[in-house]
Amino acid sequence: MASPRKTILITGAAGYIGSHIALCCLLSGKFSVVTIDNFHNSYPTALKRVTKIAQDALPADASDDDKKALEIEVYRGDISIKSDIEKIFDEYKSKGGIWGVIHVAALKSVGESGEIPIKYYENNITATINLLDVMERNQVYNIVYSSSATVYGAPPECPISESSPLQPESCYGRTKFMSELILKDVCDSAPEKWRAISLRYFNPAGAHPSGQIGEDPRGRPGNLLPLLSQMAVGKFPEGLKVFGNDYTTVDGTCVRDYIHIMDLAQGHVDALAALPRDDIYAAQGKASGFGASGGKYKAYNLGKGEGMSVLQMVAAMEKASGHKYKTEVVGRRTGDVPELVANPALAEKELGFKATRGLEEMCRDLWKWQSQNPKGYEGQE
Ligand code: NAD
Ligand code: WQD
């Protein structure tokens, strides 16, 4: 008989990254998934499709129980409201309990965070505290956290390792940094109980190769790749504004570390597997970018370790989609740094994580998603 799956609560599993994480958890055979999402920036359809992809991957003779284990229990709720989280933990007491949490839900726009900082602190910090409080009261001590390379701000050197100074430059970035600090303090307070891993994402892009799930931001995308894919299906005919071509990079445009979403999502399954391992927490203070620490907290970069410029990404998307982009170079965007590339060595060494998918695959899968779903999830089952 197959070993029972552990239940993981993924906050924000309907979103871009959460849906791919949920899928990797289900495909691993080790986890079942429950989620809380307020659908502020997502659609329930994504979760149904995750289950469908996972069920389609089962062998033909799979039992009804095997199929049922791939259904995601969805709680429509808001993690900044503590009682919404409590409800889930209460109900799961009689269903075998929750083994751990992947905390993905957050507001994530750098620009918007400067305009409505209180909302960002409430949604990203109060919510994190609520979650940790409810976890502690239910004796659930395993957590993987969605952090961001934005915690490094403008790093003194590239590629960036985890011990690089943490100096976020936006309100959004500070919510990620503060959440990491909170997690570290909680782990330090009770090293015999708590275990936390923060994953600092570089630039996630692409989609599951089925084209069934992908990134579907509401409104005009602020990020480069969703903007390019939506332009290729006819949106935003005014074309791409390239934010500066006078940086000291390969072609003057900014360089980023784009990582295939399926590689990034798999990193969470690797992190869940690593949480119980005591050896990874040795010397965790320095490797997290924080000072001395006695608890079981650790942070890892999730990146490919390769830099691509804006113009290189435009060329790669032209090749994948066949769309010829109209581009115009404009001034630099406030807050952009010339180059952000991960040193992914620590995650490879300690989590066994490696981003294997390349640029071509990333753009191909992104284009498959966008061309099959030109309007995203809207109006779709
Ligand atoms: P997303 O907006 O697609 O997904 C976030 C999900 O959380 C959405 O389904 C949203 O409805 C939900 N949510 C937000 N606030 C909530 C709340 N208070 N209660 C319940 N649900 C809530 O964003 P994403 O791109 O998938 O990002 C996921 C995480 O990864 C975020 O924590 C983000 O900060 C982090 N991150 C993203 C990127 C990126 O480029 N996308 C890079 C680094 C880090
Ligand atoms: C990539 C490059 C732009 C749009 C952001 C957040 C970061 C993280 C990932 C959450 C940059 C250029 C973009 C456009 C352009 N998110 N660009 N014209 O800024 O590296 O990272 O998303 O944690 O915190 O800051 O990603 O996709 O916005 O930009 O020229 O219309 O594309 O200047 O060089 P970024 P991005």
Tab-separated table of C-alpha atoms and ligand atoms in Angstrom:
chain	number	residue	atom	x	y	z
A	1	MET	CA	0.000	0.000	0.000
A	2	ALA	CA	1.274	3.477	-0.842
A	3	SER	CA	2.453	5.460	2.206
A	4	PRO	CA	-0.113	8.051	3.311
A	5	ARG	CA	0.337	11.574	2.064
A	6	LYS	CA	1.152	14.326	4.556
A	7	THR	CA	-1.229	17.279	4.451
A	8	ILE	CA	0.310	20.591	3.483
A	9	LEU	CA	-1.515	23.889	3.840
A	10	ILE	CA	-0.485	26.146	0.972
A	11	THR	CA	-1.591	29.742	1.448
A	12	GLY	CA	-2.362	31.360	-1.901
A	13	ALA	CA	-2.291	28.115	-3.919
A	14	ALA	CA	-4.567	29.529	-6.623
A	15	GLY	CA	-1.952	32.097	-7.619
A	16	TYR	CA	0.774	31.766	-10.235
A	17	ILE	CA	3.487	30.251	-8.087
A	18	GLY	CA	1.180	28.531	-5.585
A	19	SER	CA	-0.649	26.555	-8.290
A	20	HIS	CA	2.611	25.135	-9.634
A	21	ILE	CA	3.812	24.349	-6.101
A	22	ALA	CA	0.520	22.568	-5.375
A	23	LEU	CA	0.952	20.518	-8.526
A	24	CYS	CA	4.522	19.492	-7.643
A	25	CYS	CA	3.396	18.532	-4.120
A	26	LEU	CA	0.640	16.315	-5.553
A	27	LEU	CA	2.890	14.800	-8.244
A	28	SER	CA	5.526	13.953	-5.612
A	29	GLY	CA	3.131	11.346	-4.200
A	30	LYS	CA	4.093	12.485	-0.697
A	31	PHE	CA	1.666	15.307	-0.012
A	32	SER	CA	-1.979	16.234	-0.192
A	33	VAL	CA	-2.915	19.890	-0.411
A	34	VAL	CA	-5.348	22.187	1.327
A	35	THR	CA	-5.365	25.886	0.597
A	36	ILE	CA	-6.669	29.196	1.818
A	37	ASP	CA	-7.024	31.890	-0.819
A	38	ASN	CA	-9.109	35.050	-1.060
A	39	PHE	CA	-8.775	35.048	-4.884
A	40	HIS	CA	-7.630	38.637	-4.786
A	41	ASN	CA	-5.288	37.933	-7.700
A	42	SER	CA	-6.363	34.472	-8.886
A	43	TYR	CA	-9.191	32.176	-9.955
A	44	PRO	CA	-10.505	28.894	-8.491
A	45	THR	CA	-10.202	27.367	-11.978
A	46	ALA	CA	-6.448	27.140	-11.503
A	47	LEU	CA	-6.902	24.705	-8.607
A	48	LYS	CA	-9.302	22.494	-10.545
A	49	ARG	CA	-6.800	22.325	-13.353
A	50	VAL	CA	-3.985	21.408	-10.985
A	51	THR	CA	-5.991	18.403	-9.825
A	52	LYS	CA	-6.822	17.456	-13.413
A	53	ILE	CA	-3.151	17.549	-14.483
A	54	ALA	CA	-2.161	15.438	-11.468
A	55	GLN	CA	-4.976	12.935	-12.069
A	56	ASP	CA	-4.070	12.652	-15.751
A	57	ALA	CA	-0.562	11.671	-14.670
A	58	LEU	CA	-1.845	8.677	-12.654
A	59	PRO	CA	-1.521	5.179	-14.136
A	60	ALA	CA	-4.636	3.915	-15.949
A	61	ASP	CA	-5.430	1.458	-13.135
A	62	ALA	CA	-5.364	4.132	-10.390
A	63	SER	CA	-8.064	3.701	-7.761
A	64	ASP	CA	-10.747	6.221	-6.862
A	65	ASP	CA	-8.866	6.820	-3.600
A	66	ASP	CA	-5.698	7.661	-5.548
A	67	LYS	CA	-7.691	10.165	-7.610
A	68	LYS	CA	-9.424	11.626	-4.564
A	69	ALA	CA	-6.080	12.242	-2.857
A	70	LEU	CA	-5.312	14.738	-5.622
A	71	GLU	CA	-8.299	16.943	-4.915
A	72	ILE	CA	-7.408	20.236	-3.247
A	73	GLU	CA	-9.584	21.358	-0.387
A	74	VAL	CA	-10.197	25.056	-0.853
A	75	TYR	CA	-11.013	27.491	1.938
A	76	ARG	CA	-12.028	30.870	0.591
A	77	GLY	CA	-10.620	33.126	3.253
A	78	ASP	CA	-8.170	35.826	4.172
A	79	ILE	CA	-5.019	35.085	6.139
A	80	SER	CA	-4.981	38.568	7.598
A	81	ILE	CA	-8.116	37.425	9.491
A	82	LYS	CA	-6.941	34.982	12.139
A	83	SER	CA	-10.249	33.156	12.501
A	84	ASP	CA	-10.131	32.208	8.802
A	85	ILE	CA	-6.895	30.293	9.461
A	86	GLU	CA	-8.109	28.843	12.762
A	87	LYS	CA	-11.105	27.298	11.016
A	88	ILE	CA	-8.844	25.187	8.792
A	89	PHE	CA	-6.628	23.920	11.604
A	90	ASP	CA	-9.699	23.152	13.731
A	91	GLU	CA	-11.339	21.172	10.954
A	92	TYR	CA	-8.142	19.288	10.140
A	93	LYS	CA	-7.785	18.033	13.702
A	94	SER	CA	-10.292	15.323	12.841
A	95	LYS	CA	-8.736	14.697	9.417
A	96	GLY	CA	-5.248	13.664	10.526
A	97	GLY	CA	-3.885	17.176	11.064
A	98	ILE	CA	-1.668	19.439	8.987
A	99	TRP	CA	2.015	18.438	8.746
A	100	GLY	CA	3.353	21.716	7.450
A	101	VAL	CA	2.668	24.989	5.704
A	102	ILE	CA	3.972	26.587	2.526
A	103	HIS	CA	3.258	30.263	2.989
A	104	VAL	CA	2.897	31.733	-0.487
A	105	ALA	CA	0.025	34.242	-0.228
A	106	ALA	CA	1.099	37.867	-0.378
A	107	LEU	CA	0.671	41.101	-2.239
A	108	LYS	CA	3.664	41.425	-4.534
A	109	SER	CA	3.797	44.670	-6.472
A	110	VAL	CA	6.841	46.803	-5.736
A	111	GLY	CA	5.232	50.002	-7.049
A	112	GLU	CA	1.856	49.477	-5.369
A	113	SER	CA	3.534	48.722	-2.038
A	114	GLY	CA	4.832	52.288	-1.861
A	115	GLU	CA	1.329	53.649	-2.464
A	116	ILE	CA	-0.563	51.479	0.048
A	117	PRO	CA	2.081	50.392	2.585
A	118	ILE	CA	-0.387	49.727	5.411
A	119	LYS	CA	-2.270	47.268	3.228
A	120	TYR	CA	1.033	45.550	2.378
A	121	TYR	CA	2.099	45.292	6.008
A	122	GLU	CA	-1.313	43.977	6.990
A	123	ASN	CA	-1.477	41.448	4.172
A	124	ASN	CA	2.149	40.318	4.269
A	125	ILE	CA	3.189	40.809	7.917
A	126	THR	CA	0.053	40.642	10.072
A	127	ALA	CA	-0.989	37.635	8.016
A	128	THR	CA	2.371	35.900	8.575
A	129	ILE	CA	2.094	36.498	12.322
A	130	ASN	CA	-1.484	35.187	12.338
A	131	LEU	CA	-0.388	32.068	10.528
A	132	LEU	CA	2.544	31.392	12.876
A	133	ASP	CA	0.355	31.962	15.926
A	134	VAL	CA	-2.293	29.516	14.757
A	135	MET	CA	0.388	27.007	13.764
A	136	GLU	CA	2.012	27.219	17.200
A	137	ARG	CA	-1.287	26.755	19.009
A	138	ASN	CA	-1.919	23.667	16.896
A	139	GLN	CA	1.628	22.300	17.334
A	140	VAL	CA	2.404	22.559	13.631
A	141	TYR	CA	6.016	23.692	13.417
A	142	ASN	CA	7.108	23.109	9.787
A	143	ILE	CA	7.016	26.016	7.363
A	144	VAL	CA	8.444	26.922	3.969
A	145	TYR	CA	8.191	30.601	3.119
A	146	SER	CA	7.979	32.402	-0.257
A	147	SER	CA	10.674	35.042	-0.015
A	148	SER	CA	12.256	37.004	-2.824
A	149	ALA	CA	15.607	38.108	-4.187
A	150	THR	CA	14.252	41.583	-3.594
A	151	VAL	CA	15.526	41.223	0.012
A	152	TYR	CA	19.054	41.811	-1.373
A	153	GLY	CA	18.192	45.250	-2.799
A	154	ALA	CA	21.178	46.393	-4.849
A	155	PRO	CA	23.725	43.694	-3.970
A	156	PRO	CA	27.432	44.570	-3.721
A	157	GLU	CA	28.319	41.617	-5.953
A	158	CYS	CA	26.767	39.219	-8.422
A	159	PRO	CA	26.124	36.251	-8.435
A	160	ILE	CA	24.418	36.744	-5.092
A	161	SER	CA	24.920	34.262	-2.276
A	162	GLU	CA	22.658	33.966	0.772
A	163	SER	CA	25.191	35.712	3.033
A	164	SER	CA	24.952	38.885	0.930
A	165	PRO	CA	23.618	41.859	2.949
A	166	LEU	CA	19.833	42.114	3.221
A	167	GLN	CA	18.904	45.669	2.262
A	168	PRO	CA	15.488	45.746	0.544
A	169	GLU	CA	14.639	49.017	-1.137
A	170	SER	CA	10.832	48.880	-1.328
A	171	CYS	CA	7.991	48.473	1.109
A	172	TYR	CA	7.188	45.135	-0.557
A	173	GLY	CA	10.807	44.028	-0.154
A	174	ARG	CA	10.732	44.985	3.510
A	175	THR	CA	7.625	42.842	4.081
A	176	LYS	CA	9.590	39.861	2.727
A	177	PHE	CA	12.657	40.757	4.813
A	178	MET	CA	10.590	41.292	7.989
A	179	SER	CA	8.739	38.030	7.475
A	180	GLU	CA	12.097	36.269	7.263
A	181	LEU	CA	13.213	37.983	10.481
A	182	ILE	CA	9.995	36.928	12.227
A	183	LEU	CA	10.488	33.334	11.099
A	184	LYS	CA	14.076	33.364	12.329
A	185	ASP	CA	13.071	34.770	15.738
A	186	VAL	CA	10.317	32.188	16.094
A	187	CYS	CA	12.766	29.396	15.232
A	188	ASP	CA	15.331	30.790	17.677
A	189	SER	CA	12.710	30.836	20.435
A	190	ALA	CA	12.113	27.081	20.291
A	191	PRO	CA	14.765	25.219	18.263
A	192	GLU	CA	13.432	21.907	19.529
A	193	LYS	CA	10.131	22.586	17.733
A	194	TRP	CA	10.206	25.061	14.886
A	195	ARG	CA	11.795	24.511	11.482
A	196	ALA	CA	11.558	27.081	8.718
A	197	ILE	CA	13.046	27.512	5.277
A	198	SER	CA	12.754	30.723	3.288
A	199	LEU	CA	13.139	30.409	-0.450
A	200	ARG	CA	14.346	33.586	-2.130
A	201	TYR	CA	12.940	33.458	-5.642
A	202	PHE	CA	14.735	35.227	-8.458
A	203	ASN	CA	12.528	35.787	-11.535
A	204	PRO	CA	10.023	32.943	-11.935
A	205	ALA	CA	8.698	32.533	-15.473
A	206	GLY	CA	7.042	30.026	-17.784
A	207	ALA	CA	4.240	27.586	-17.092
A	208	HIS	CA	3.503	23.894	-16.701
A	209	PRO	CA	4.225	22.280	-20.106
A	210	SER	CA	0.562	21.244	-20.489
A	211	GLY	CA	-0.345	24.918	-20.960
A	212	GLN	CA	-3.239	24.350	-18.543
A	213	ILE	CA	-1.955	26.554	-15.728
A	214	GLY	CA	0.134	29.704	-15.875
A	215	GLU	CA	0.513	33.303	-14.830
A	216	ASP	CA	-2.633	35.420	-15.118
A	217	PRO	CA	-2.159	38.719	-13.321
A	218	ARG	CA	-5.188	41.003	-13.105
A	219	GLY	CA	-4.752	44.225	-15.059
A	220	ARG	CA	-1.689	45.264	-17.050
A	221	PRO	CA	1.268	43.092	-16.019
A	222	GLY	CA	4.137	44.997	-14.447
A	223	ASN	CA	6.587	42.139	-14.969
A	224	LEU	CA	8.406	41.567	-18.228
A	225	LEU	CA	7.481	37.995	-19.154
A	226	PRO	CA	3.700	38.100	-18.632
A	227	LEU	CA	3.699	41.418	-20.468
A	228	LEU	CA	5.551	39.924	-23.441
A	229	SER	CA	3.300	36.862	-23.578
A	230	GLN	CA	0.141	38.979	-23.443
A	231	MET	CA	1.496	41.268	-26.166
A	232	ALA	CA	1.988	38.219	-28.355
A	233	VAL	CA	-1.774	37.506	-28.181
A	234	GLY	CA	-2.574	41.045	-29.233
A	235	LYS	CA	-2.826	42.981	-25.986
A	236	PHE	CA	-0.999	46.291	-25.415
A	237	PRO	CA	-0.325	47.063	-29.098
A	238	GLU	CA	1.642	50.161	-28.098
A	239	GLY	CA	4.582	47.782	-27.531
A	240	LEU	CA	7.230	47.291	-24.873
A	241	LYS	CA	8.900	50.150	-23.101
A	242	VAL	CA	12.443	48.993	-22.356
A	243	PHE	CA	13.452	50.625	-19.101
A	244	GLY	CA	16.958	51.865	-19.903
A	245	ASN	CA	19.728	50.653	-22.200
A	246	ASP	CA	22.621	52.453	-20.570
A	247	TYR	CA	23.475	49.916	-17.866
A	248	THR	CA	26.906	48.297	-17.864
A	249	THR	CA	25.562	44.944	-19.024
A	250	VAL	CA	25.912	42.807	-22.134
A	251	ASP	CA	23.621	45.066	-24.242
A	252	GLY	CA	22.888	47.932	-21.842
A	253	THR	CA	19.562	46.514	-20.583
A	254	CYS	CA	19.019	45.002	-17.126
A	255	VAL	CA	20.032	41.413	-16.487
A	256	ARG	CA	17.910	39.028	-14.418
A	257	ASP	CA	17.957	35.373	-13.432
A	258	TYR	CA	14.802	33.877	-14.973
A	259	ILE	CA	13.928	30.470	-13.533
A	260	HIS	CA	11.352	28.065	-14.975
A	261	ILE	CA	8.308	27.941	-12.698
A	262	MET	CA	8.351	24.124	-12.603
A	263	ASP	CA	11.950	24.126	-11.351
A	264	LEU	CA	11.052	26.762	-8.765
A	265	ALA	CA	7.972	24.818	-7.642
A	266	GLN	CA	9.972	21.608	-7.301
A	267	GLY	CA	12.291	23.527	-4.939
A	268	HIS	CA	9.429	23.583	-2.423
A	269	VAL	CA	9.098	19.815	-2.466
A	270	ASP	CA	12.879	19.645	-1.921
A	271	ALA	CA	12.551	22.110	0.976
A	272	LEU	CA	9.718	20.131	2.602
A	273	ALA	CA	11.922	17.050	2.439
A	274	ALA	CA	14.838	18.970	3.978
A	275	LEU	CA	12.898	20.556	6.881
A	276	PRO	CA	13.351	17.583	9.240
A	277	ARG	CA	17.094	17.266	8.474
A	278	ASP	CA	19.170	18.675	11.325
A	279	ASP	CA	22.407	18.942	9.335
A	280	ILE	CA	21.163	21.770	7.068
A	281	TYR	CA	20.765	24.186	9.974
A	282	ALA	CA	24.461	24.235	10.893
A	283	ALA	CA	25.898	27.761	10.499
A	284	GLN	CA	22.464	28.957	9.414
A	285	GLY	CA	22.917	32.500	10.740
A	286	LYS	CA	25.579	33.475	8.220
A	287	ALA	CA	24.084	31.534	5.344
A	288	SER	CA	20.759	33.300	5.831
A	289	GLY	CA	22.316	36.740	5.672
A	290	PHE	CA	21.424	37.201	9.356
A	291	GLY	CA	23.726	37.230	12.332
A	292	ALA	CA	24.164	34.500	14.928
A	293	SER	CA	21.203	32.222	15.360
A	294	GLY	CA	20.502	29.212	17.501
A	295	GLY	CA	17.295	28.069	15.855
A	296	LYS	CA	16.441	25.928	12.884
A	297	TYR	CA	15.917	28.620	10.278
A	298	LYS	CA	17.568	28.740	6.879
A	299	ALA	CA	17.218	30.731	3.658
A	300	TYR	CA	18.082	29.589	0.143
A	301	ASN	CA	18.248	31.238	-3.253
A	302	LEU	CA	16.082	29.669	-5.936
A	303	GLY	CA	17.554	30.765	-9.230
A	304	LYS	CA	19.125	29.255	-12.310
A	305	GLY	CA	22.389	31.085	-11.828
A	306	GLU	CA	22.355	32.549	-15.360
A	307	GLY	CA	21.681	36.146	-16.337
A	308	MET	CA	19.571	37.235	-19.310
A	309	SER	CA	19.049	40.816	-20.484
A	310	VAL	CA	15.695	42.404	-21.344
A	311	LEU	CA	16.555	42.323	-25.049
A	312	GLN	CA	17.648	38.693	-24.855
A	313	MET	CA	14.269	37.845	-23.316
A	314	VAL	CA	12.457	39.764	-26.052
A	315	ALA	CA	14.390	37.772	-28.672
A	316	ALA	CA	13.656	34.469	-26.911
A	317	MET	CA	9.919	35.266	-26.762
A	318	GLU	CA	9.934	36.298	-30.428
A	319	LYS	CA	11.376	32.908	-31.284
A	320	ALA	CA	8.844	31.039	-29.136
A	321	SER	CA	5.732	32.958	-30.185
A	322	GLY	CA	6.560	34.124	-33.691
A	323	HIS	CA	5.411	37.610	-32.625
A	324	LYS	CA	7.569	40.567	-33.644
A	325	TYR	CA	7.675	42.973	-30.714
A	326	LYS	CA	7.560	46.712	-31.056
A	327	THR	CA	10.054	48.136	-28.535
A	328	GLU	CA	10.967	51.619	-27.423
A	329	VAL	CA	13.796	52.460	-25.079
A	330	VAL	CA	12.689	54.813	-22.311
A	331	GLY	CA	14.308	56.012	-19.099
A	332	ARG	CA	15.347	53.721	-16.283
A	333	ARG	CA	12.612	52.468	-13.931
A	334	THR	CA	13.070	53.670	-10.359
A	335	GLY	CA	14.458	50.913	-8.165
A	336	ASP	CA	15.847	48.719	-10.971
A	337	VAL	CA	19.376	47.439	-10.462
A	338	PRO	CA	21.599	46.490	-13.410
A	339	GLU	CA	22.063	42.829	-12.570
A	340	LEU	CA	20.470	40.268	-10.249
A	341	VAL	CA	21.738	36.722	-10.642
A	342	ALA	CA	21.645	33.981	-8.032
A	343	ASN	CA	24.430	31.843	-6.772
A	344	PRO	CA	22.271	28.719	-6.405
A	345	ALA	CA	25.059	26.524	-4.959
A	346	LEU	CA	23.713	26.322	-1.395
A	347	ALA	CA	20.279	25.062	-2.456
A	348	GLU	CA	21.931	22.503	-4.713
A	349	LYS	CA	24.267	21.303	-1.966
A	350	GLU	CA	21.769	21.142	0.895
A	351	LEU	CA	18.337	20.743	-0.696
A	352	GLY	CA	19.420	18.812	-3.790
A	353	PHE	CA	17.740	21.560	-5.829
A	354	LYS	CA	18.771	22.252	-9.403
A	355	ALA	CA	17.036	24.337	-12.062
A	356	THR	CA	17.400	22.167	-15.149
A	357	ARG	CA	15.003	23.761	-17.620
A	358	GLY	CA	16.476	26.286	-20.044
A	359	LEU	CA	15.375	29.564	-21.572
A	360	GLU	CA	13.882	28.015	-24.696
A	361	GLU	CA	11.737	25.619	-22.667
A	362	MET	CA	10.606	28.453	-20.406
A	363	CYS	CA	9.462	30.627	-23.310
A	364	ARG	CA	7.899	27.668	-25.136
A	365	ASP	CA	5.839	26.712	-22.071
A	366	LEU	CA	4.870	30.309	-21.372
A	367	TRP	CA	3.702	30.690	-24.949
A	368	LYS	CA	1.753	27.421	-24.806
A	369	TRP	CA	-0.133	28.682	-21.733
A	370	GLN	CA	-0.816	32.130	-23.205
A	371	SER	CA	-1.780	30.974	-26.695
A	372	GLN	CA	-4.145	28.318	-25.289
A	373	ASN	CA	-5.583	30.806	-22.776
A	374	PRO	CA	-5.417	34.238	-24.420
A	375	LYS	CA	-7.729	35.634	-21.747
A	376	GLY	CA	-6.146	33.674	-18.919
A	377	TYR	CA	-8.568	31.887	-16.603
A	378	GLU	CA	-11.353	34.405	-17.044
A	379	GLY	CA	-14.646	32.725	-17.851
A	380	GLN	CA	-13.033	29.276	-18.032
A	381	GLU	CA	-13.724	26.077	-16.135
B	1	NAD	P1	-0.028	35.712	-7.049
B	1	NAD	O1	-0.675	37.005	-6.777
B	1	NAD	O2	-0.268	35.059	-8.357
B	1	NAD	O3	-0.440	34.651	-5.909
B	1	NAD	C1	-0.686	35.027	-4.575
B	1	NAD	C2	-1.944	34.316	-4.131
B	1	NAD	O4	-2.211	34.651	-2.773
B	1	NAD	C3	-3.175	34.728	-4.939
B	1	NAD	O5	-3.951	33.588	-5.241
B	1	NAD	C4	-3.903	35.670	-4.005
B	1	NAD	O6	-5.284	35.709	-4.264
B	1	NAD	C5	-3.556	35.076	-2.659
B	1	NAD	N1	-3.614	36.016	-1.543
B	1	NAD	C6	-3.011	37.209	-1.427
B	1	NAD	N2	-3.280	37.764	-0.237
B	1	NAD	C7	-4.079	36.890	0.435
B	1	NAD	C8	-4.678	36.888	1.701
B	1	NAD	N3	-4.557	37.909	2.544
B	1	NAD	N4	-5.416	35.813	2.071
B	1	NAD	C9	-5.575	34.772	1.232
B	1	NAD	N5	-5.022	34.721	0.009
B	1	NAD	C10	-4.281	35.778	-0.394
B	1	NAD	O7	1.535	35.899	-6.788
B	1	NAD	P2	2.730	34.919	-7.145
B	1	NAD	O8	3.500	35.523	-8.254
B	1	NAD	O9	2.243	33.545	-7.255
B	1	NAD	O10	3.613	35.092	-5.836
B	1	NAD	C11	3.511	34.180	-4.784
B	1	NAD	C12	4.519	34.506	-3.703
B	1	NAD	O11	5.823	34.512	-4.242
B	1	NAD	C13	4.323	35.844	-3.019
B	1	NAD	O12	4.608	35.672	-1.651
B	1	NAD	C14	5.367	36.720	-3.659
B	1	NAD	O13	5.766	37.736	-2.782
B	1	NAD	C15	6.484	35.718	-3.895
B	1	NAD	N6	7.376	36.074	-4.991
B	1	NAD	C16	6.881	36.226	-6.252
B	1	NAD	C17	7.745	36.548	-7.302
B	1	NAD	C18	7.237	36.732	-8.713
B	1	NAD	O14	7.971	37.242	-9.554
B	1	NAD	N7	6.026	36.318	-9.031
B	1	NAD	C19	9.112	36.683	-7.052
B	1	NAD	C20	9.578	36.517	-5.756
B	1	NAD	C21	8.701	36.201	-4.725
B	2	WQD	C1	12.544	42.492	-15.392
B	2	WQD	C2	13.345	43.436	-16.261
B	2	WQD	C3	12.824	45.777	-16.023
B	2	WQD	C4	8.824	45.652	-17.686
B	2	WQD	C5	10.273	41.968	-9.908
B	2	WQD	C6	10.237	42.388	-8.459
B	2	WQD	C7	10.911	41.353	-7.618
B	2	WQD	C8	10.325	39.968	-7.869
B	2	WQD	C9	10.297	39.638	-9.314
B	2	WQD	C10	8.578	39.558	-6.278
B	2	WQD	C11	13.768	44.697	-15.507
B	2	WQD	C12	12.519	45.282	-17.421
B	2	WQD	C13	10.069	45.251	-17.268
B	2	WQD	C14	8.711	46.540	-18.782
B	2	WQD	C15	11.102	46.545	-18.982
B	2	WQD	N1	8.962	39.883	-7.443
B	2	WQD	N2	11.195	45.695	-17.891
B	2	WQD	N3	9.873	46.939	-19.400
B	2	WQD	O1	11.958	44.003	-11.554
B	2	WQD	O2	13.485	42.017	-11.887
B	2	WQD	O3	11.612	41.847	-10.325
B	2	WQD	O4	9.641	40.683	-10.046
B	2	WQD	O5	9.254	39.315	-5.317
B	2	WQD	O6	10.728	41.753	-6.314
B	2	WQD	O7	10.912	43.621	-8.348
B	2	WQD	O8	11.141	41.903	-12.720
B	2	WQD	O9	9.768	41.433	-14.674
B	2	WQD	O10	9.445	43.621	-13.480
B	2	WQD	O11	11.509	43.245	-14.779
B	2	WQD	O12	12.113	46.940	-19.570
B	2	WQD	O13	7.619	46.960	-19.187
B	2	WQD	O14	12.519	43.868	-17.344
B	2	WQD	O15	13.391	47.038	-16.054
B	2	WQD	O16	15.055	45.001	-15.912
B	2	WQD	P1	12.125	42.558	-11.634
B	2	WQD	P2	10.354	42.548	-13.914
